[in-house]
XYZ file of C-alpha atoms in Angstrom:
499
model
C 0.000 0.000 0.000
C 1.352 3.406 -0.979
C 1.078 6.813 0.657
C 0.235 9.339 -2.044
C -0.143 13.113 -1.871
C -2.067 15.408 -4.211
C -1.407 19.142 -4.081
C -3.692 21.695 -5.738
C -3.350 25.451 -6.151
C -7.124 25.776 -6.506
C -10.130 23.981 -5.082
C -11.546 22.623 -8.308
C -12.170 19.053 -9.535
C -10.189 17.609 -6.608
C -12.499 14.641 -6.173
C -12.126 13.625 -9.829
C -8.325 13.574 -9.606
C -8.446 11.856 -6.210
C -10.785 9.163 -7.568
C -8.560 8.444 -10.567
C -5.452 8.100 -8.394
C -7.344 5.791 -6.014
C -8.538 3.717 -8.978
C -5.049 3.234 -10.399
C -3.504 2.630 -6.976
C -6.249 0.636 -5.268
C -5.905 0.334 -1.500
C -3.442 3.210 -1.223
C -3.787 6.136 1.159
C -4.313 9.342 -0.803
C -4.174 12.735 0.908
C -5.133 16.047 -0.675
C -3.293 19.274 0.109
C -3.475 22.868 -1.119
C -0.951 25.638 -1.619
C -0.901 28.041 1.308
C -2.113 31.016 -0.696
C -5.648 29.578 -0.953
C -5.926 28.552 2.701
C -6.742 30.518 5.823
C -4.127 30.585 8.586
C -6.155 28.037 10.546
C -6.397 25.748 7.496
C -2.646 26.098 6.908
C -1.963 25.003 10.486
C -4.241 21.957 10.179
C -2.590 21.010 6.891
C 0.893 21.386 8.349
C -0.045 19.126 11.262
C -1.389 16.538 8.831
C 1.829 16.585 6.820
C 4.146 16.522 9.836
C 6.201 13.362 10.010
C 4.575 11.889 6.916
C 6.533 10.459 4.012
C 4.863 9.975 0.644
C 5.791 7.325 -1.895
C 4.305 9.367 -4.718
C 3.481 13.063 -4.945
C 1.415 14.710 -7.669
C 0.841 18.420 -8.223
C -2.094 19.953 -10.093
C -1.627 23.600 -11.061
C -4.386 25.735 -12.556
C -3.061 28.617 -14.660
C -5.089 31.191 -16.649
C -4.610 29.372 -19.965
C -3.590 25.844 -19.023
C -3.753 23.102 -16.434
C -0.540 21.308 -15.462
C -0.201 17.843 -13.949
C 3.175 16.998 -12.439
C 3.676 13.243 -12.128
C 5.531 11.468 -9.358
C 8.695 11.355 -11.488
C 8.661 15.131 -11.943
C 7.479 15.123 -15.550
C 4.760 17.635 -16.396
C 1.809 17.359 -18.734
C -0.072 20.458 -19.843
C -3.530 20.989 -21.261
C -4.519 24.327 -22.821
C -7.743 25.522 -21.207
C -9.540 28.754 -20.436
C -11.712 29.678 -17.475
C -14.225 30.994 -19.974
C -14.744 27.494 -21.364
C -17.589 25.289 -20.220
C -16.868 23.740 -16.820
C -17.597 20.218 -18.118
C -15.072 20.709 -20.931
C -12.401 21.852 -18.466
C -13.083 18.908 -16.197
C -12.881 16.432 -19.067
C -9.572 17.893 -20.275
C -8.091 17.603 -16.777
C -9.308 14.035 -16.308
C -8.017 12.976 -19.723
C -4.576 14.368 -18.923
C -4.430 12.741 -15.479
C -5.736 9.427 -16.792
C -3.177 9.261 -19.610
C -0.339 10.109 -17.232
C -1.368 7.451 -14.695
C -2.003 4.856 -17.401
C 1.501 5.414 -18.751
C 2.982 5.343 -15.248
C 1.244 2.109 -14.198
C 1.095 0.354 -17.555
C -2.612 -0.371 -17.153
C -6.007 0.955 -18.152
C -9.283 1.135 -16.242
C -12.464 -0.575 -17.477
C -14.455 2.656 -17.194
C -11.623 4.903 -18.318
C -11.584 8.263 -16.573
C -15.246 8.157 -15.527
C -15.431 8.837 -11.799
C -19.180 9.316 -11.336
C -21.536 6.668 -9.975
C -24.019 6.852 -12.865
C -22.167 6.131 -16.138
C -25.431 5.440 -17.979
C -26.401 9.104 -17.591
C -24.054 9.921 -20.458
C -25.528 7.568 -23.085
C -29.054 8.183 -21.737
C -28.679 11.935 -22.237
C -27.291 11.476 -25.728
C -30.047 9.021 -26.677
C -32.616 11.596 -25.580
C -30.882 14.087 -27.880
C -31.293 11.675 -30.785
C -27.731 10.336 -31.039
C -27.117 6.970 -32.689
C -25.589 4.135 -30.667
C -22.476 4.096 -32.843
C -21.879 7.817 -32.282
C -22.385 7.436 -28.523
C -19.889 4.564 -28.443
C -17.298 6.659 -30.263
C -17.898 9.570 -27.888
C -17.476 7.412 -24.776
C -14.275 5.815 -26.026
C -12.679 9.049 -27.229
C -13.833 11.360 -24.434
C -13.680 9.070 -21.415
C -11.418 6.201 -22.602
C -14.085 3.644 -21.698
C -13.243 0.095 -22.742
C -15.291 -1.332 -25.631
C -16.973 -3.833 -23.295
C -18.048 -1.222 -20.719
C -19.118 1.155 -23.471
C -21.366 -1.560 -24.894
C -22.749 -2.343 -21.417
C -23.572 1.306 -20.709
C -25.276 1.834 -24.073
C -27.258 -1.413 -23.885
C -28.421 -0.529 -20.365
C -29.345 3.033 -21.317
C -31.383 1.821 -24.293
C -33.326 -0.595 -22.127
C -33.859 2.029 -19.433
C -35.146 4.469 -22.023
C -37.569 1.901 -23.446
C -38.877 1.032 -19.964
C -39.344 4.657 -18.931
C -41.230 5.449 -22.138
C -43.976 3.080 -21.003
C -45.365 5.550 -18.474
C -45.369 9.244 -17.599
C -42.919 9.071 -14.717
C -42.490 12.870 -14.614
C -45.952 13.427 -13.161
C -45.719 10.788 -10.440
C -43.508 9.870 -7.524
C -42.119 6.773 -5.790
C -42.171 5.796 -2.136
C -39.241 4.273 -0.249
C -39.784 2.770 3.204
C -36.711 1.860 5.254
C -36.593 -0.914 7.863
C -33.133 -0.484 9.461
C -32.906 -3.770 11.372
C -30.881 -6.921 10.681
C -30.327 -10.180 12.579
C -26.580 -9.424 12.471
C -24.366 -6.899 10.721
C -22.459 -8.250 7.720
C -18.727 -7.651 7.560
C -18.968 -5.435 4.452
C -22.135 -3.508 5.383
C -22.061 0.303 5.391
C -25.818 0.872 5.649
C -27.517 2.232 8.753
C -28.488 -1.215 10.006
C -29.126 -2.135 13.635
C -28.624 -5.636 15.029
C -31.827 -7.123 16.452
C -30.060 -8.461 19.542
C -29.200 -4.904 20.593
C -31.960 -2.874 18.993
C -34.946 -5.234 18.814
C -36.702 -3.321 21.602
C -36.864 -0.312 19.277
C -38.924 -1.975 16.549
C -42.333 -1.059 17.956
C -41.442 2.591 18.748
C -39.841 2.776 15.312
C -42.956 1.485 13.561
C -45.096 3.974 15.449
C -42.928 6.858 14.228
C -42.709 5.364 10.733
C -46.501 5.044 10.483
C -46.828 8.702 11.466
C -44.420 9.649 8.693
C -46.277 7.474 6.168
C -49.585 9.126 7.086
C -47.952 12.514 6.593
C -46.554 11.585 3.168
C -49.837 10.060 2.036
C -51.674 13.266 2.928
C -49.145 15.721 1.468
C -48.648 13.732 -1.743
C -52.306 12.812 -2.318
C -52.470 14.955 -5.472
C -49.517 13.109 -7.006
C -49.683 9.679 -8.630
C -47.789 6.930 -6.786
C -45.862 4.818 -9.328
C -43.648 2.469 -7.312
C -43.191 1.383 -3.701
C -39.943 -0.076 -2.367
C -39.455 -1.459 1.137
C -35.737 -1.781 1.832
C -33.338 -1.891 4.730
C -31.548 -3.207 6.608
C -33.599 -6.339 6.258
C -37.373 -5.720 6.123
C -38.102 -9.343 7.028
C -36.424 -8.712 10.387
C -39.975 -7.702 11.314
C -42.236 -10.406 12.663
C -45.033 -11.611 10.372
C -47.630 -9.602 12.289
C -45.478 -6.460 12.110
C -44.941 -6.935 8.391
C -48.694 -7.345 7.978
C -49.308 -4.077 9.830
C -46.720 -2.238 7.728
C -48.171 -3.437 4.433
C -51.712 -2.710 5.644
C -50.649 0.830 6.566
C -49.128 1.463 3.144
C -51.966 -0.044 1.097
C -54.711 1.707 3.049
C -53.001 5.101 3.421
C -51.919 5.506 -0.203
C -53.859 5.326 -3.453
C -52.436 2.133 -4.963
C -54.465 2.157 -8.190
C -51.637 3.391 -10.437
C -48.743 1.578 -8.714
C -46.647 -0.151 -11.366
C -44.345 -2.012 -8.993
C -44.355 -2.922 -5.290
C -41.090 -4.402 -4.019
C -40.266 -5.914 -0.649
C -36.570 -6.608 -0.194
C -36.970 -9.784 1.837
C -33.189 -10.042 1.930
C -31.512 -12.556 4.193
C -32.911 -16.088 4.090
C -32.465 -16.501 7.854
C -35.147 -13.851 8.428
C -37.729 -15.262 6.010
C -40.433 -17.642 7.165
C -43.542 -19.116 5.601
C -45.645 -16.842 7.843
C -43.831 -13.710 6.675
C -44.097 -14.689 3.012
C -47.801 -15.408 3.527
C -48.243 -11.960 5.090
C -46.528 -10.327 2.112
C -48.589 -12.399 -0.309
C -51.827 -10.920 1.105
C -50.922 -7.564 -0.440
C -50.249 -6.385 -4.012
C -46.480 -6.925 -3.699
C -45.229 -7.675 -7.203
C -41.519 -8.213 -6.600
C -39.332 -9.562 -3.777
C -35.612 -10.068 -3.249
C -33.993 -13.109 -1.668
C -30.322 -12.239 -1.403
C -27.675 -14.918 -0.880
C -24.681 -12.658 -1.813
C -22.729 -15.894 -2.299
C -23.547 -19.604 -2.426
C -20.297 -20.611 -0.710
C -20.829 -21.531 2.926
C -17.273 -20.718 3.972
C -17.706 -17.157 2.749
C -21.128 -16.752 4.368
C -19.611 -17.739 7.708
C -16.695 -15.348 7.260
C -18.749 -12.282 6.358
C -21.282 -12.749 9.142
C -24.295 -13.978 7.178
C -25.975 -16.206 9.741
C -27.649 -18.516 7.239
C -26.746 -21.505 5.112
C -26.733 -22.092 1.383
C -29.457 -24.701 1.881
C -31.632 -22.125 3.635
C -31.388 -19.866 0.605
C -32.584 -22.659 -1.652
C -35.367 -23.716 0.714
C -36.720 -20.164 1.075
C -36.530 -19.574 -2.666
C -38.561 -22.722 -3.384
C -41.039 -21.810 -0.631
C -41.576 -18.394 -2.217
C -42.241 -20.098 -5.542
C -44.770 -22.434 -3.924
C -46.587 -19.426 -2.470
C -46.912 -17.889 -5.927
C -44.141 -15.270 -6.074
C -43.263 -14.989 -9.767
C -40.823 -12.075 -9.723
C -37.853 -12.845 -7.468
C -34.560 -10.965 -7.533
C -31.302 -12.311 -6.111
C -28.318 -10.147 -5.107
C -24.712 -11.315 -5.425
C -21.492 -9.619 -4.328
C -18.322 -10.120 -6.366
C -14.976 -9.602 -4.654
C -15.910 -11.034 -1.257
C -12.919 -12.116 0.868
C -11.367 -15.397 -0.259
C -13.510 -15.726 -3.392
C -11.981 -16.158 -6.829
C -13.165 -17.520 -10.151
C -13.989 -21.008 -8.848
C -16.118 -19.720 -5.980
C -17.976 -17.239 -8.190
C -18.551 -19.921 -10.828
C -20.051 -22.177 -8.153
C -22.385 -19.412 -6.962
C -23.527 -18.686 -10.509
C -24.308 -22.344 -11.178
C -26.377 -22.564 -8.002
C -28.288 -19.392 -8.867
C -28.861 -20.542 -12.419
C -30.471 -23.719 -11.086
C -32.930 -21.624 -9.052
C -33.760 -19.480 -12.104
C -34.769 -16.117 -10.553
C -36.375 -13.415 -12.689
C -33.622 -10.894 -12.015
C -30.057 -10.853 -10.766
C -28.214 -7.904 -9.257
C -24.432 -8.217 -9.334
C -22.538 -5.939 -6.946
C -18.791 -5.361 -6.983
C -17.599 -5.165 -3.383
C -17.022 -1.590 -2.236
C -14.973 -1.256 0.953
C -16.385 1.837 2.596
C -14.760 3.374 5.640
C -17.610 2.549 8.008
C -17.609 -1.211 7.369
C -16.235 -3.682 9.897
C -14.250 -5.229 7.053
C -12.443 -1.924 6.572
C -12.200 -0.987 10.239
C -10.586 -4.317 11.116
C -8.867 -4.981 7.798
C -5.595 -5.922 9.498
C -7.300 -9.131 10.620
C -7.984 -10.060 6.984
C -4.601 -9.293 5.416
C -4.051 -12.906 4.400
C -7.435 -13.149 2.683
C -7.563 -12.236 -0.982
C -10.105 -9.810 -2.448
C -10.359 -10.749 -6.085
C -12.312 -9.210 -8.899
C -11.382 -9.087 -12.557
C -12.760 -8.470 -16.013
C -12.946 -12.244 -16.440
C -15.055 -12.691 -13.302
C -17.399 -9.843 -14.224
C -17.742 -11.359 -17.689
C -18.703 -14.659 -16.060
C -21.599 -12.933 -14.300
C -22.733 -11.249 -17.510
C -22.572 -14.539 -19.435
C -24.563 -16.291 -16.707
C -27.244 -13.593 -16.827
C -27.504 -13.987 -20.609
C -27.789 -17.765 -20.236
C -30.755 -17.123 -17.931
C -32.252 -14.926 -20.682
C -31.587 -11.717 -18.776
C -30.364 -8.379 -20.080
C -28.926 -5.373 -18.211
C -31.510 -2.794 -17.192
C -29.643 -0.560 -14.714
C -26.105 -0.059 -13.457
C -24.210 2.170 -11.092
C -20.817 2.462 -9.490
C -19.612 3.205 -5.955
C -16.590 4.760 -4.334
C -13.788 2.275 -3.637
C -15.473 -0.366 -5.794
C -13.458 -3.510 -6.382
C -11.462 -3.497 -9.615
C -13.009 -0.190 -10.794
C -15.990 -2.209 -12.004
C -19.719 -1.690 -11.424
C -23.006 -2.967 -10.055
C -25.395 -4.273 -12.697
C -29.036 -5.286 -12.549
C -30.040 -7.978 -15.048
C -33.602 -9.125 -15.627
C -35.798 -11.210 -17.851
C -38.295 -9.474 -20.142
C -40.808 -7.396 -18.131
C -39.219 -8.412 -14.803
C -36.974 -5.388 -14.304
C -37.061 -3.171 -11.212
C -38.601 0.142 -12.229
C -37.719 1.765 -8.900
C -34.034 0.962 -9.438
C -34.029 2.776 -12.770
C -35.892 5.800 -11.405
C -33.518 6.299 -8.491
C -30.321 5.661 -10.455
C -31.226 7.884 -13.396
C -32.697 10.497 -11.029
C -35.783 10.790 -13.205
C -38.458 11.010 -10.526
C -39.066 12.314 -7.025
C -38.481 9.592 -4.421
C -40.164 10.337 -1.081
C -38.447 8.276 1.609
C -39.642 7.326 5.082
C -37.629 5.913 7.970
C -34.393 6.572 9.837
C -31.574 7.545 7.512
C -33.999 7.785 4.584
C -33.126 10.346 1.925
C -35.934 12.015 0.010
C -34.880 13.129 -3.451
C -36.958 15.900 -5.032
C -36.630 16.015 -8.831
C -38.150 19.118 -10.421
C -37.862 21.704 -13.218
C -38.164 18.924 -15.819
C -35.426 16.924 -14.134
C -32.929 19.781 -14.284
C -32.783 20.191 -10.504
C -32.449 17.682 -7.672
C -32.590 18.474 -3.964
C -32.376 16.072 -1.014
C -34.048 16.103 2.384
C -32.505 13.710 4.906
C -33.911 11.946 7.953
C -31.598 11.400 10.912
C -29.895 7.986 10.976
C -29.964 7.305 14.699
C -33.010 5.226 15.678
C -33.629 6.957 18.988
C -33.327 10.397 17.417
C -35.641 9.408 14.580
C -38.343 8.279 16.999
C -37.985 11.252 19.336
C -37.642 13.841 16.558
C -40.220 12.494 14.116
C -42.106 15.820 14.066
C -38.900 17.530 12.968
C -38.542 14.993 10.155
C -42.058 15.858 9.008
C -41.254 19.574 9.095
C -38.202 18.957 6.903
C -40.342 17.134 4.358
C -43.026 19.797 4.429
C -40.461 22.494 3.645
C -39.088 20.377 0.794
C -42.527 19.707 -0.667
C -43.464 23.399 -0.437
C -40.180 24.615 -1.886
C -39.506 22.043 -4.599
C -42.868 20.602 -5.570
C -45.074 23.597 -4.912
C -47.541 21.623 -2.830
């Protein structure tokens, strides 16, 4: 692992440069610094203290001048790109990223699958160009020449964007909204998890107070959004099936009686971990117009499940899947994570064969992203001898498996610190895609979210503007401050939706 420093003479596009350096030097520590002339005295002191006693294996310097941007590599060589502050900001950013990418590619002797793209929504580029009437071939050329995307990732992005566009054309999503309901409880916290989940053993006593506050928030949303058409409902977590069957029944009853469900195109319950799913809970879900559920193994290798803290067995996954089929669920998604500790090609191949035998309607493939808040990252010294493998070959295996199951890509996104600079892809059979996933990833529709840590996303001015309103993450604070959460939403609705 390397210690790397980045020094800027202006606060502009730092994250893009930082992300590229992190992508080329995965696992390295990268620190950003600024020349003293753009810092206050207090900021200079903090920066000096950060630098004190530190040695850096590589140091890069980005200098913004009136008519050019300079990138000084670790070996002292300098690349320059003519640019003017009067030029479009996107153009200036692209020129900087192209220069940095080419320098790092030459230095490391490697290229990145997604080129110099650092954003989490790569399909936004082809989607925007498709909406402008561009041909696929012209979009492909643009992505390769502007962002250095590999041919395979270019094809994936364009194929996904085309399918997204076709799905969204089926209904007037601009005049409706979607509802997200968060259930932040889990039977245990997985090693890689960075979500605001709370272990039942410690926090189970908070479920009833939480539901009381949540129901109050749902009543509020139903009343304030009654003049808007509800298009999709998504219950996520945590693990929603951490609730008891009776609690799940009450939650679904609350939603279906408080909201006008007549126009709902999709109703998803992320059942999640097999060790939380029972016949009684599935029967409770089946009573309501839930059209899609997830049963998420993450891997079908028992050794890995034990290591990452998934307190269930491979056999349980299969048993619950078959039980859901027997109860009539005909749209089941399964989530997999690629790059889990100790898993290589053989382990992934085994998982894919097991999933193929179950034949779900959709498959979501996640590349492991080691976020700072995860136990896997916090205690990474304990896992130094365990490999974290992901590669183009492994990702291709997942794509081939999806195609063999007659699935095509319908949405994709990327995360910070994602394994191998790859992506997360949702594959589905015809008419079995997750509409909510597309709406939230492409930021095409207002998503009103309820629950602790839930983030409401207001999309307005024909999709040109997006504003977020956040709920507090802490369970106790959410319950005690629920009226404040409602006030936040009311201000957002008044300001951004005009209601």
